[in-house]
Each structure stands twice: as structure tokens, then as C-alpha cells.
Amino acid sequence: MKKNIDLGILITRIAIGVPMLVYGISKLVHGVGFIKDMMTMHGLPSFFAYGVFAGEIIAPVMLIIGFRARMAGLIFSANCFTATILAQTANIFKLNEFGGWALELLVIYMLVSLSFFFAGAGKYAVSTQNKWD
């Protein structure tokens, strides 16, 4: 069987981009008030909460279409890391109700998006010639 790494990268871009986009749309509809509260609780300016839109709407769309995928992967990964630090540190050593790691999904998002920083979007992408592609 012939390998098609570029098709695999495209499928992976869609597989993590679409679900994260759903999280972002939810925050767009319902607001980021709870994130503002977390920011102020940690001594950060509350307007930083709006950065979630870069990590959960803009970056996933960029990954899905394959535009500046390396940059989008870095932003997406930073968003997941920030969510871990701000909201999930209590779950680092916990298991969920099914016996899996409580941070499993968030860490998968973070590591797969970080892999796009190193690998790029592949040839099935809107943009492939820039150093950030």
C-alpha cells in the first residue's frame, strides 16, 4: 500500500481543528466571562481572555484550510497550554470516570497542534510556500 502522508496530515488537521472550533464558537456565543474571572484570579488583565478566540477560532480555521499551519499550530498549542495552566492544573494527576487521564483530550490537542509547528500542513493546503506553512 502506498503512503500518502499529506492526506494523513489533512485528516489530522480536520480532526483537531473542527472540534476545537466548536469550543471557540461556544465561547463566541456564550461569552468569555469565566475566562476573564480566571485571568483576574491569576493576576492577569481580564482582556487577555479574548485571546481564546485566536486559539479556538482563528488557529483552527487556519489549520483546517492549511494557511500558515506552522504558526496556527503554535498558537493552538499555546492556547491549550494556557488552558491547562489556568483551569486544569488540579487535573494533572487525576483520572476521569472511565480510568483515562483527565487531561487526555487537552494534551492530545496540544501535542498534535505542536506537531503542525514542526511538520506544516502538507501539500493539501491553501498555502504551501511560506516558511510558516
Short mmCIF file of C-alpha atoms in Angstrom, two decimals:
data_model
loop_
_atom_site.label_atom_id
_atom_site.label_comp_id
_atom_site.label_asym_id
_atom_site.label_seq_id
_atom_site.Cartn_x
_atom_site.Cartn_y
_atom_site.Cartn_z
CA MET A 1 0.00 0.00 0.00
CA LYS A 2 1.35 3.42 -0.98
CA LYS A 3 1.78 6.00 1.78
CA ASN A 4 0.08 9.36 1.49
CA ILE A 5 1.49 11.42 4.33
CA ASP A 6 -0.08 14.63 3.02
CA LEU A 7 -3.57 13.10 3.14
CA GLY A 8 -2.87 11.90 6.68
CA ILE A 9 -1.84 15.42 7.70
CA LEU A 10 -5.02 16.85 6.11
CA ILE A 11 -7.21 14.38 8.01
CA THR A 12 -5.40 15.21 11.25
CA ARG A 13 -5.80 18.96 10.62
CA ILE A 14 -9.54 18.47 10.24
CA ALA A 15 -9.76 16.03 13.16
CA ILE A 16 -8.38 18.50 15.69
CA GLY A 17 -9.41 21.75 14.02
CA VAL A 18 -13.15 21.13 13.81
CA PRO A 19 -13.73 20.06 17.43
CA MET A 20 -11.64 22.96 18.78
CA LEU A 21 -13.57 25.33 16.53
CA VAL A 22 -16.76 24.14 18.25
CA TYR A 23 -15.27 25.18 21.62
CA GLY A 24 -14.43 28.59 20.14
CA ILE A 25 -17.89 29.12 18.65
CA SER A 26 -19.40 28.26 22.02
CA LYS A 27 -17.30 30.98 23.63
CA LEU A 28 -18.27 33.39 20.87
CA VAL A 29 -21.97 32.71 21.54
CA HIS A 30 -21.86 32.48 25.34
CA GLY A 31 -19.01 34.86 26.11
CA VAL A 32 -15.69 34.57 27.88
CA GLY A 33 -16.72 35.85 31.31
CA PHE A 34 -15.47 32.76 33.12
CA ILE A 35 -12.08 33.12 31.41
CA LYS A 36 -11.93 36.79 32.42
CA ASP A 37 -12.54 35.67 36.01
CA MET A 38 -9.69 33.15 35.80
CA MET A 39 -7.37 35.80 34.38
CA THR A 40 -8.06 38.25 37.21
CA MET A 41 -7.79 35.42 39.75
CA HIS A 42 -4.25 34.79 38.48
CA GLY A 43 -3.38 38.50 38.48
CA LEU A 44 -3.58 38.96 34.72
CA PRO A 45 -5.54 41.62 32.83
CA SER A 46 -9.04 40.37 32.03
CA PHE A 47 -8.81 41.45 28.37
CA PHE A 48 -6.32 38.58 27.84
CA ALA A 49 -9.41 36.34 27.88
CA TYR A 50 -10.17 37.44 24.33
CA GLY A 51 -7.00 35.67 23.21
CA VAL A 52 -9.04 32.48 23.39
CA PHE A 53 -10.58 33.47 20.05
CA ALA A 54 -7.14 33.32 18.41
CA GLY A 55 -6.55 29.85 19.80
CA GLU A 56 -10.03 28.40 19.39
CA ILE A 57 -11.39 30.06 16.26
CA ILE A 58 -8.67 31.66 14.14
CA ALA A 59 -5.97 29.00 14.58
CA PRO A 60 -8.33 26.03 13.99
CA VAL A 61 -9.69 27.63 10.81
CA MET A 62 -6.13 28.27 9.65
CA LEU A 63 -5.26 24.62 10.30
CA ILE A 64 -8.37 23.27 8.61
CA ILE A 65 -7.73 25.20 5.40
CA GLY A 66 -3.96 24.86 5.61
CA PHE A 67 -2.99 28.52 5.84
CA ARG A 68 0.15 29.28 7.86
CA ALA A 69 -0.27 25.92 9.58
CA ARG A 70 3.03 26.12 11.47
CA MET A 71 2.00 29.44 13.06
CA ALA A 72 -1.55 28.19 13.66
CA GLY A 73 -0.21 25.06 15.33
CA LEU A 74 1.93 27.15 17.66
CA ILE A 75 -0.99 29.42 18.58
CA PHE A 76 -3.33 26.45 19.04
CA SER A 77 -0.78 24.67 21.23
CA ALA A 78 -0.16 27.80 23.33
CA ASN A 79 -3.93 28.11 23.82
CA CYS A 80 -4.12 24.52 25.11
CA PHE A 81 -1.12 25.05 27.39
CA THR A 82 -2.69 28.23 28.79
CA ALA A 83 -5.97 26.39 29.42
CA THR A 84 -4.03 23.70 31.26
CA ILE A 85 -2.24 26.21 33.48
CA LEU A 86 -5.26 28.43 34.18
CA ALA A 87 -8.05 25.92 34.51
CA GLN A 88 -6.78 22.35 34.64
CA THR A 89 -3.78 22.15 36.97
CA ALA A 90 -5.90 20.33 39.56
CA ASN A 91 -6.45 17.54 37.00
CA ILE A 92 -2.81 16.88 36.08
CA PHE A 93 -2.59 13.76 38.23
CA LYS A 94 -6.26 12.74 38.08
CA LEU A 95 -8.11 10.08 36.16
CA ASN A 96 -11.53 10.61 34.64
CA GLU A 97 -14.57 8.46 35.46
CA PHE A 98 -13.54 5.89 32.83
CA GLY A 99 -9.97 5.47 34.09
CA GLY A 100 -8.33 7.68 31.46
CA TRP A 101 -6.21 10.71 32.18
CA ALA A 102 -8.37 13.74 32.98
CA LEU A 103 -6.23 15.97 30.73
CA GLU A 104 -6.09 13.47 27.90
CA LEU A 105 -8.04 15.40 25.26
CA LEU A 106 -6.44 18.76 26.03
CA VAL A 107 -2.94 17.26 25.91
CA ILE A 108 -3.73 15.47 22.64
CA TYR A 109 -4.88 18.79 21.15
CA MET A 110 -1.74 20.49 22.44
CA LEU A 111 0.72 17.89 21.16
CA VAL A 112 -0.91 17.32 17.78
CA SER A 113 -1.14 21.07 17.16
CA LEU A 114 2.51 21.40 18.20
CA SER A 115 3.36 18.74 15.63
CA PHE A 116 2.00 21.06 12.93
CA PHE A 117 4.56 23.63 14.03
CA PHE A 118 7.27 21.13 13.06
CA ALA A 119 5.59 19.36 10.11
CA GLY A 120 3.50 22.04 8.43
CA ALA A 121 0.20 21.41 6.64
CA GLY A 122 1.37 19.10 3.88
CA LYS A 123 0.61 19.66 0.21
CA TYR A 124 -3.19 19.67 0.57
CA ALA A 125 -3.29 23.22 1.88
CA VAL A 126 -4.30 26.69 0.76
CA SER A 127 -0.75 27.93 1.25
CA THR A 128 2.45 25.91 0.99
CA GLN A 129 5.28 28.29 0.05
CA ASN A 130 5.74 30.45 3.16
CA LYS A 131 8.11 29.46 5.97
CA TRP A 132 5.06 29.41 8.31
CA ASP A 133 3.15 26.95 6.10
#
